[in-house]
Amino acid sequence: MEGVDHLAHERSKAQFDVDEMKIVWAGSRHSFEVSDRISRLVASDPVFRKDNRTMLARKDLFKNTLRKAAHAWKRIIDLRLTEEEAKTLRFFVDEPAYTDLHWGMFLPAIQGQGTDEQQEKWLPLAYKMQIIGCYAQTELGHGSNVQGLETTATFDPQKDEFIINSPTLTSSKWWPGGLGKISTHAVVYARLITDGQDHGVHGFIVQLRSLDDHLPLPGITVGDIGMKFGSGAYNSMDNGVLRFDNVRIPRDQMLMRVSQVTREGKYMQSNVPRQLVYGTMVFVRKTIVSDASCALSRAVCIATRYSAVRRQFGSQKGGVETQVIDYKTQQSRLFPLLASAYAFRFVGEWLSWLYTDVTQRLQAKDFATLPEAHACTAGLKSLTTSATADAIEECRKLCGGHGYLSSSGLPELFAVYVPACTYEGDNIVLLLQVARFLVKTVSQLVSGKKPVGTTAYLGRVELLMQSRPNVQKAEDWLQPSVIVEVFEARATRMSVACAKNVSKFPSLEEGFAELSADLVEAAVAHCQLIVVSKFIEKLQQVIPGKGVKEQLLNLCYIYALFLLHKHLGDFVSTGCITPKQASLANDQLRSLYSQVRPNAVALVDAFNYTDHYLSSVLGRYDGNVYQNLYDEAWKDPLNESVVPDGYHEYVRPLLTQQLRNARL
Amino acid sequence: MEGVDHLAHERSKAQFDVDEMKIVWAGSRHSFEVSDRISRLVASDPVFRKDNRTMLARKDLFKNTLRKAAHAWKRIIDLRLTEEEAKTLRFFVDEPAYTDLHWGMFLPAIQGQGTDEQQEKWLPLAYKMQIIGCYAQTELGHGSNVQGLETTATFDPQKDEFIINSPTLTSSKWWPGGLGKISTHAVVYARLITDGQDHGVHGFIVQLRSLDDHLPLPGITVGDIGMKFGSGAYNSMDNGVLRFDNVRIPRDQMLMRVSQVTREGKYMQSNVPRQLVYGTMVFVRKTIVSDASCALSRAVCIATRYSAVRRQFGSQKGGVETQVIDYKTQQSRLFPLLASAYAFRFVGEWLSWLYTDVTQRLQAKDFATLPEAHACTAGLKSLTTSATADAIEECRKLCGGHGYLSSSGLPELFAVYVPACTYEGDNIVLLLQVARFLVKTVSQLVSGKKPVGTTAYLGRVELLMQSRPNVQKAEDWLQPSVIVEVFEARATRMSVACAKNVSKFPSLEEGFAELSADLVEAAVAHCQLIVVSKFIEKLQQVIPGKGVKEQLLNLCYIYALFLLHKHLGDFVSTGCITPKQASLANDQLRSLYSQVRPNAVALVDAFNYTDHYLSSVLGRYDGNVYQNLYDEAWKDPLNESVVPDGYHEYVRPLLTQQLRNARL
Ligand SMILES: Cc1cc2nc3c(=O)[nH]c(=O)nc-3n(C[C@H](O)[C@H](O)[C@H](O)COP(=O)(O)OP(=O)(O)OC[C@H]3O[C@@H](n4cnc5c(N)ncnc54)[C@H](O)[C@@H]3O)c2cc1C
Ligand SMILES: Cc1cc2nc3c(=O)[nH]c(=O)nc-3n(C[C@H](O)[C@H](O)[C@H](O)COP(=O)(O)OP(=O)(O)OC[C@H]3O[C@@H](n4cnc5c(N)ncnc54)[C@H](O)[C@@H]3O)c2cc1C
Ligand SMILES: [Ca+2]
């Protein structure tokens, strides 16, 4: 049956132009072309095969990742790929590796925090990979609270050097990717101490290993922190532990763009605004949100295709059974996730715009909108990563028993994805920051301060505290203005309630602490509003292609009405909608599912993922699931011999009842 | 710091008698004593060590599991353990193994479906493990829909034999645990065909492997289906694939308790009632519910202890930081899970009673309550396993970055637990069964049919459609009768609404299909009511021990009010409570969290888990987390050499820019 498209029937049902949708998903024709070309390049290269990943022991897995990273670099050079193409290639190699941190954290840290001279010295080395760097911030005892880091960098004016030291066990650096086995250098965050005075946490470039023999330099203890979730997943990465025993580095290896230590040991601020960090933060989070849409769409693609292949129940004796994608429960679990994938894609796109905007404002020294941009990206990072992590597992469950097999691709996708909820800011800690910003914004309304950007709606607080949507029948929900207003009303009322309740406490801090669970919910409401709004804004643009906009509109409504149902308590108890209107929304949702159903497979085809990238037997483009599941199974090492290792020692004595005398 | 109890301060704060709580948790003094003794026995035996599990390649892991299984059996024999003790020992060995299916499915299938003669022949062999059996139902193409299985068992009257055959690829048996490499026998489910007539699915005892050399018998193809979620987890189990090429078995190997094939090939029903299957089903599900409480309590124990050890933020420069367990967000995520662990424990206990009740009724040929018992156990299986799977992952997130390390124990606990949502009935498929039963029960109310057991409350439908709780201030929520009434009202109104809406469709089947997502929610509401009610009933018993009942009461309220908050939309939109009452419930919840806080560590100590069973550095009894995390890390194979394998081939050429000519 090779070469047969088992899903051809599904594809023929699509009511829109899939090729045009591919462009929309990719963001532009150019992006589509690059990602299409590079993903095929990776897929066709045997060095980049992934299907054996979960069977490799840690050391073999790791070595194979080193091989892939080197091969990727060679391809990038040999083919003279552009920066965009190189990035795309690394993305499709799809395996956590030290290069992620080198390109994603080490270089940007130097770019953002290094002086011009420092950049001139270090960046060329890093660009050519003559040095390999990582980002060493987190310690065994300190993660979320960066200000609590214990590693010290004490200035020695005698020698014009900093002494980097790990004074306690809990000050050991712990987690940095690429640190354990590979990095030659690190940006190390440590408390700066000059003349006995603690100036808080600053970044330092520290060489860790000799460039001759790769051995750790004197005073440095470094290693891998061990196995993590999954069998492949992040185990291809050498997250590391690092201790310093009074290691000396030259003074000019402190990253001095924002603050400096002079030859005499004087601590000084430069005239570069501290707000610079916002730029980097927005950049990193925009990447995380777009990664969320990739991971989510990948899981949804697998679950959708398999749900169209899988049949269960509903036949008369011996007849063909019902495709599980036709069950309304399956649709009500799957289609909102499909809609979320598109929603996150578009909000990620919007964040690219926001990044440009923030960068321009920084250059113009206009800092007014930065706190809002900061809160907004913190919230979107949290919202999209939490939702994606949950969704991957839901997609796995949607595949029934077979989803539990590594060959389904979903277990490893989950295992490799979930830390996104924790790194770059624990999601709850981030939402608390958003909530504080919202409460502050609400409190400042009375003084006439106009909220900006994604919080602008709070300026219409009086209206939104009163508004009631004009929804009398199910189809009334199919109006963008109604949707936005309801989401704005809910977010407003929750933020206002929080602000009011917090103010009842003896101190604001007590109020925040005591009501923090409510605050988190208000922050979520705000962030969901942003995603819904940006989806709707996207649809106000011209979108060419037969039926493309119609499909996106359906998905947009599904996303919004699904959230409305999921958080019904918020909407109804704040009086934003009535129970009757909620039930109409549900009716509408069911009808939207029916409209999406014939387009479902085409809507995931639009992601344009290769079978290599999906690495899922269940998600294969051709839908030829069973034969491939069957063939995959026999590759397991356990099947190398018919009688398993251990049978003679541990099973036979049992069967023959000779256990008593056996030595186990 | 060995020997120091880092959590002593927490333990000293407890306001109740932990030893008495241990008895309550165990179910009786006797159960406590057995589980305490056996868990220590397992913990102290080096053969049973688990800490290296995630580092082993599949074959080594599997072989080590065979060793443990043999050793367990030897200990059971040598120490002359009772059946209860043996079961407890296998439980604490805590590693999926072929023995689970042998004892848990193969034996019970013969007991339940075999005739007396069949039992006499096969059970002694199985009891002594002279044969090892598995349960081969699921096929590559057929899981949930057992009636759709394709394997055939055709009677050949000439030879008085059945011919077992796999007519298609999708008819390959797929998933049975213990099948892949170890089982000598299987109970195989196949379509019985006599004289060209298909009698549907029946069970057959089939020998798979030679007892001499363990090779598959002629006509049998058998192997392992490959890697599953996680690196340890279920990979210690040989879930298998099995194909039959016209394999012949004697007629007396069809399990003939309920239906028979005579020598002449006549198909007949015996006078044994078909309802017998209910007994087995209740038994299996009772075990699954009690396993849920174990897995959940284990995750909660780890997250609670670590949350008391972990400190983050809230210090003045250099001072000691706040324990993260003191943050209200942490409490509002963790304490409801702690409460759920106790709730599931008690509902599991109640299911033991239900099993006895069902058994007695079966003996008395009283089948009236069986459908209700069936629906109830299906629902509780679904509810507790879904909640537990989610909770384990939430506990992992509650541990921040360190929860992502295998040494935290949480990744493998998740990976090994999640299939419980799928096996023994996909949780959604089960909830749909519950919903159908509820709708039927509601529809029959008009005809005067009195609902029984856990659905009895529906008999008070008129009252419950009207009732409003008398809650005017937060403490008013602290009344069991108020809680139960509100949960009954919500479940009733949702079931009634479903029944009403379903009846609007042209046919009942169409209605069920179209509204299935609503039906699932009504089923969940019903099941949550059962758990809440059984918790409350438990507390109406005498519970000795200083402060024990007070703690349980707090947990019971937390469980109920947390659900109320989580499903607020249900409660408010059905008019069961007002928004104001919802907000009072939230206030009360916060105050309950504060009351639990000083008791949290003691409440998880009451589970009486050994460090061996927890296998978590974060959950260690002594709280000495950091030193042990640090020491654990160095054991990873990657740390065997300072310069990693692959450096010379794949990293050095990069650093020295000699990549271009390198052969990768
Ligand atoms: C795969 C992976 C890769 C990583 N890579 C790197 C890297 O390259 N470089 C690097 O420096 N670090 C890295 N990290 C570390 C990562 O940045 C931290 O784990 C992350 O910042 C979370 O901090 P934590 O682990 O200390 O969590 P904690 O702060 O200890 O969180 C534990 C719990 O406490 C709660 N909590 C904490 N503070 C508060 C508060 N104020 N209010 C309410 N609740 C609170 C959290 O919500 C959470 O539930 C990585 C981590 C992982 C898992
Ligand atoms: C670890 C593990 C161990 C196992 N051990 C054994 C064993 O020892 N012996 C054995 O025989 N089997 C075993 N199984 C198989 C297991 O029993 C099946 O996987 C399970 O019954 C689910 O069936 P399925 O995989 O066919 O799921 P499917 O039915 O294919 O489910 C796929 C999706 O379809 C949905 N769906 C299916 N039917 C309906 C419907 N009517 N209405 C709405 N939605 C529907 C489901 O909700 C799910 O989302 C094991 C499985 C696992 C994962
Ligand atoms: Ca492995």
PDB file of C-alpha atoms and ligand atoms in Angstrom, chain A residues 306-307 310-314 322-331 333 394-405 626, chain B residues 101 105 134-146 149 173-179 187 189 225 228 234 237 239-240 415-416 418-430 432 516 520, ligand 2:
ATOM      1  CA  TYR A 306      -4.993   9.863  13.120  1.00  0.00           C
ATOM      2  CA  SER A 307      -8.559  10.701  14.165  1.00  0.00           C
ATOM      3  CA  ARG A 310      -8.915   5.626  13.280  1.00  0.00           C
ATOM      4  CA  ARG A 311     -12.319   3.977  13.233  1.00  0.00           C
ATOM      5  CA  GLN A 312     -14.101   2.669  16.277  1.00  0.00           C
ATOM      6  CA  PHE A 313     -17.704   1.605  16.897  1.00  0.00           C
ATOM      7  CA  GLY A 314     -20.791   2.439  14.983  1.00  0.00           C
ATOM      8  CA  THR A 322     -17.081   5.369  12.298  1.00  0.00           C
ATOM      9  CA  GLN A 323     -14.000   7.597  11.988  1.00  0.00           C
ATOM     10  CA  VAL A 324     -13.383   8.804  15.520  1.00  0.00           C
ATOM     11  CA  ILE A 325     -13.073  12.369  14.204  1.00  0.00           C
ATOM     12  CA  ASP A 326     -16.818  12.197  13.580  1.00  0.00           C
ATOM     13  CA  TYR A 327     -17.596  11.886  17.279  1.00  0.00           C
ATOM     14  CA  LYS A 328     -18.647  15.201  18.768  1.00  0.00           C
ATOM     15  CA  THR A 329     -16.603  14.547  21.923  1.00  0.00           C
ATOM     16  CA  GLN A 330     -13.509  14.064  19.798  1.00  0.00           C
ATOM     17  CA  GLN A 331     -14.301  17.276  17.894  1.00  0.00           C
ATOM     18  CA  ARG A 333     -11.560  18.231  22.399  1.00  0.00           C
ATOM     19  CA  GLU A 394      -4.722  16.005  25.206  1.00  0.00           C
ATOM     20  CA  CYS A 395      -3.744  15.195  21.624  1.00  0.00           C
ATOM     21  CA  ARG A 396      -1.932  12.142  22.922  1.00  0.00           C
ATOM     22  CA  LYS A 397      -5.044  11.011  24.751  1.00  0.00           C
ATOM     23  CA  LEU A 398      -7.100  11.661  21.625  1.00  0.00           C
ATOM     24  CA  CYS A 399      -5.027   8.964  19.953  1.00  0.00           C
ATOM     25  CA  GLY A 400      -6.100   6.330  22.501  1.00  0.00           C
ATOM     26  CA  GLY A 401      -3.636   3.568  23.322  1.00  0.00           C
ATOM     27  CA  HIS A 402      -1.432   4.104  20.279  1.00  0.00           C
ATOM     28  CA  GLY A 403      -0.688   7.658  21.397  1.00  0.00           C
ATOM     29  CA  TYR A 404       1.287   6.144  24.269  1.00  0.00           C
ATOM     30  CA  LEU A 405       3.819   4.581  21.909  1.00  0.00           C
ATOM     31  CA  TYR A 626      -1.163   0.388  10.773  1.00  0.00           C
TER      32      TYR A 626
ATOM     33  CA  LEU B 101      -1.048  -9.135  33.926  1.00  0.00           C
ATOM     34  CA  MET B 105      -5.865 -10.214  34.311  1.00  0.00           C
ATOM     35  CA  CYS B 134      -1.477 -12.490  29.713  1.00  0.00           C
ATOM     36  CA  TYR B 135      -4.716 -10.927  28.534  1.00  0.00           C
ATOM     37  CA  ALA B 136      -4.901 -10.534  24.753  1.00  0.00           C
ATOM     38  CA  GLN B 137      -7.928  -8.518  23.811  1.00  0.00           C
ATOM     39  CA  THR B 138      -6.917  -5.306  22.033  1.00  0.00           C
ATOM     40  CA  GLU B 139      -5.891  -5.436  18.370  1.00  0.00           C
ATOM     41  CA  LEU B 140      -4.006  -3.007  16.182  1.00  0.00           C
ATOM     42  CA  GLY B 141      -7.304  -1.782  14.750  1.00  0.00           C
ATOM     43  CA  HIS B 142      -9.673  -2.381  17.649  1.00  0.00           C
ATOM     44  CA  GLY B 143      -9.527  -1.212  21.227  1.00  0.00           C
ATOM     45  CA  SER B 144     -12.509   0.487  22.765  1.00  0.00           C
ATOM     46  CA  ASN B 145     -14.901  -1.391  20.540  1.00  0.00           C
ATOM     47  CA  VAL B 146     -14.327  -4.930  21.751  1.00  0.00           C
ATOM     48  CA  LEU B 149     -12.334  -7.504  17.148  1.00  0.00           C
ATOM     49  CA  LYS B 173      -3.174  -8.462  18.852  1.00  0.00           C
ATOM     50  CA  TRP B 174      -1.448  -5.302  20.023  1.00  0.00           C
ATOM     51  CA  TRP B 175      -0.760  -3.945  23.518  1.00  0.00           C
ATOM     52  CA  PRO B 176      -1.229  -6.927  25.841  1.00  0.00           C
ATOM     53  CA  GLY B 177       1.281  -6.580  28.679  1.00  0.00           C
ATOM     54  CA  GLY B 178       3.592  -9.530  29.248  1.00  0.00           C
ATOM     55  CA  LEU B 179       2.846 -10.826  25.763  1.00  0.00           C
ATOM     56  CA  VAL B 187      -6.448 -15.548  27.200  1.00  0.00           C
ATOM     57  CA  TYR B 189     -10.400 -12.839  22.628  1.00  0.00           C
ATOM     58  CA  ILE B 225       5.660  -3.315  20.297  1.00  0.00           C
ATOM     59  CA  LYS B 228       6.568   3.861  25.164  1.00  0.00           C
ATOM     60  CA  TYR B 234       6.199   1.203  31.119  1.00  0.00           C
ATOM     61  CA  MET B 237       6.835  -4.141  30.356  1.00  0.00           C
ATOM     62  CA  ASN B 239       3.542  -5.022  25.693  1.00  0.00           C
ATOM     63  CA  GLY B 240       3.280  -7.236  22.689  1.00  0.00           C
ATOM     64  CA  ALA B 415       4.729   8.560  32.170  1.00  0.00           C
ATOM     65  CA  VAL B 416       3.888   5.349  33.975  1.00  0.00           C
ATOM     66  CA  VAL B 418      -1.127   8.245  32.186  1.00  0.00           C
ATOM     67  CA  PRO B 419      -2.162   5.081  30.343  1.00  0.00           C
ATOM     68  CA  ALA B 420      -4.599   4.471  33.189  1.00  0.00           C
ATOM     69  CA  CYS B 421      -6.746   7.074  31.397  1.00  0.00           C
ATOM     70  CA  THR B 422      -6.858   4.802  28.372  1.00  0.00           C
ATOM     71  CA  TYR B 423      -6.701   1.159  29.403  1.00  0.00           C
ATOM     72  CA  GLU B 424      -9.643  -0.599  31.002  1.00  0.00           C
ATOM     73  CA  GLY B 425     -11.852   1.757  29.041  1.00  0.00           C
ATOM     74  CA  ASP B 426     -10.989   5.102  27.450  1.00  0.00           C
ATOM     75  CA  ASN B 427     -12.138   7.741  29.929  1.00  0.00           C
ATOM     76  CA  ILE B 428     -14.367   9.578  27.470  1.00  0.00           C
ATOM     77  CA  VAL B 429     -15.997   6.388  26.247  1.00  0.00           C
ATOM     78  CA  LEU B 430     -16.699   5.483  29.885  1.00  0.00           C
ATOM     79  CA  LEU B 432     -20.522   8.526  27.722  1.00  0.00           C
ATOM     80  CA  SER B 516     -22.204  14.080  23.621  1.00  0.00           C
ATOM     81  CA  VAL B 520     -19.781  14.044  29.320  1.00  0.00           C
TER      82      VAL B 520
HETATM   83  C1  LIG C   2       0.029   0.826  28.684  1.00  0.00           C
HETATM   84  C2  LIG C   2      -1.103   0.054  28.069  1.00  0.00           C
HETATM   85  C3  LIG C   2      -1.332  -1.247  28.465  1.00  0.00           C
HETATM   86  C4  LIG C   2      -2.344  -2.018  27.877  1.00  0.00           C
HETATM   87  N1  LIG C   2      -2.503  -3.322  28.257  1.00  0.00           N
HETATM   88  C5  LIG C   2      -3.424  -4.106  27.593  1.00  0.00           C
HETATM   89  C6  LIG C   2      -3.542  -5.494  27.882  1.00  0.00           C
HETATM   90  O1  LIG C   2      -2.832  -6.033  28.746  1.00  0.00           O
HETATM   91  N2  LIG C   2      -4.434  -6.229  27.164  1.00  0.00           N
HETATM   92  C7  LIG C   2      -5.221  -5.669  26.197  1.00  0.00           C
HETATM   93  O2  LIG C   2      -5.999  -6.392  25.597  1.00  0.00           O
HETATM   94  N3  LIG C   2      -5.144  -4.343  25.923  1.00  0.00           N
HETATM   95  C8  LIG C   2      -4.261  -3.548  26.587  1.00  0.00           C
HETATM   96  N4  LIG C   2      -4.168  -2.203  26.286  1.00  0.00           N
HETATM   97  C9  LIG C   2      -5.036  -1.611  25.263  1.00  0.00           C
HETATM   98  C10 LIG C   2      -6.119  -0.715  25.859  1.00  0.00           C
HETATM   99  O3  LIG C   2      -7.059  -1.478  26.505  1.00  0.00           O
HETATM  100  C11 LIG C   2      -6.727   0.145  24.742  1.00  0.00           C
HETATM  101  O4  LIG C   2      -5.732   1.016  24.280  1.00  0.00           O
HETATM  102  C12 LIG C   2      -7.906   0.929  25.266  1.00  0.00           C
HETATM  103  O5  LIG C   2      -8.979   0.077  25.408  1.00  0.00           O
HETATM  104  C13 LIG C   2      -8.307   2.121  24.381  1.00  0.00           C
HETATM  105  O6  LIG C   2      -8.670   1.685  23.133  1.00  0.00           O
HETATM  106  P1  LIG C   2      -8.027   2.303  21.834  1.00  0.00           P
HETATM  107  O7  LIG C   2      -6.577   2.372  22.037  1.00  0.00           O
HETATM  108  O8  LIG C   2      -8.561   1.519  20.723  1.00  0.00           O
HETATM  109  O9  LIG C   2      -8.594   3.784  21.744  1.00  0.00           O
HETATM  110  P2  LIG C   2      -9.621   4.322  20.643  1.00  0.00           P
HETATM  111  O10 LIG C   2     -10.955   3.767  20.897  1.00  0.00           O
HETATM  112  O11 LIG C   2      -9.042   4.179  19.301  1.00  0.00           O
HETATM  113  O12 LIG C   2      -9.629   5.862  21.048  1.00  0.00           O
HETATM  114  C14 LIG C   2      -9.201   6.921  20.184  1.00  0.00           C
HETATM  115  C15 LIG C   2     -10.072   8.126  20.434  1.00  0.00           C
HETATM  116  O13 LIG C   2     -11.392   7.850  19.975  1.00  0.00           O
HETATM  117  C16 LIG C   2     -12.334   8.179  20.954  1.00  0.00           C
HETATM  118  N5  LIG C   2     -13.475   7.284  20.840  1.00  0.00           N
HETATM  119  C17 LIG C   2     -13.485   5.959  20.608  1.00  0.00           C
HETATM  120  N6  LIG C   2     -14.737   5.492  20.570  1.00  0.00           N
HETATM  121  C18 LIG C   2     -15.554   6.544  20.790  1.00  0.00           C
HETATM  122  C19 LIG C   2     -16.972   6.708  20.877  1.00  0.00           C
HETATM  123  N7  LIG C   2     -17.797   5.692  20.725  1.00  0.00           N
HETATM  124  N8  LIG C   2     -17.463   7.940  21.119  1.00  0.00           N
HETATM  125  C20 LIG C   2     -16.642   8.977  21.273  1.00  0.00           C
HETATM  126  N9  LIG C   2     -15.301   8.891  21.208  1.00  0.00           N
HETATM  127  C21 LIG C   2     -14.761   7.686  20.965  1.00  0.00           C
HETATM  128  C22 LIG C   2     -11.607   8.031  22.267  1.00  0.00           C
HETATM  129  O14 LIG C   2     -12.179   8.831  23.270  1.00  0.00           O
HETATM  130  C23 LIG C   2     -10.204   8.501  21.900  1.00  0.00           C
HETATM  131  O15 LIG C   2     -10.147   9.882  22.033  1.00  0.00           O
HETATM  132  C24 LIG C   2      -3.172  -1.427  26.887  1.00  0.00           C
HETATM  133  C25 LIG C   2      -2.964  -0.092  26.514  1.00  0.00           C
HETATM  134  C26 LIG C   2      -1.944   0.642  27.090  1.00  0.00           C
HETATM  135  C27 LIG C   2      -1.732   2.056  26.654  1.00  0.00           C
END
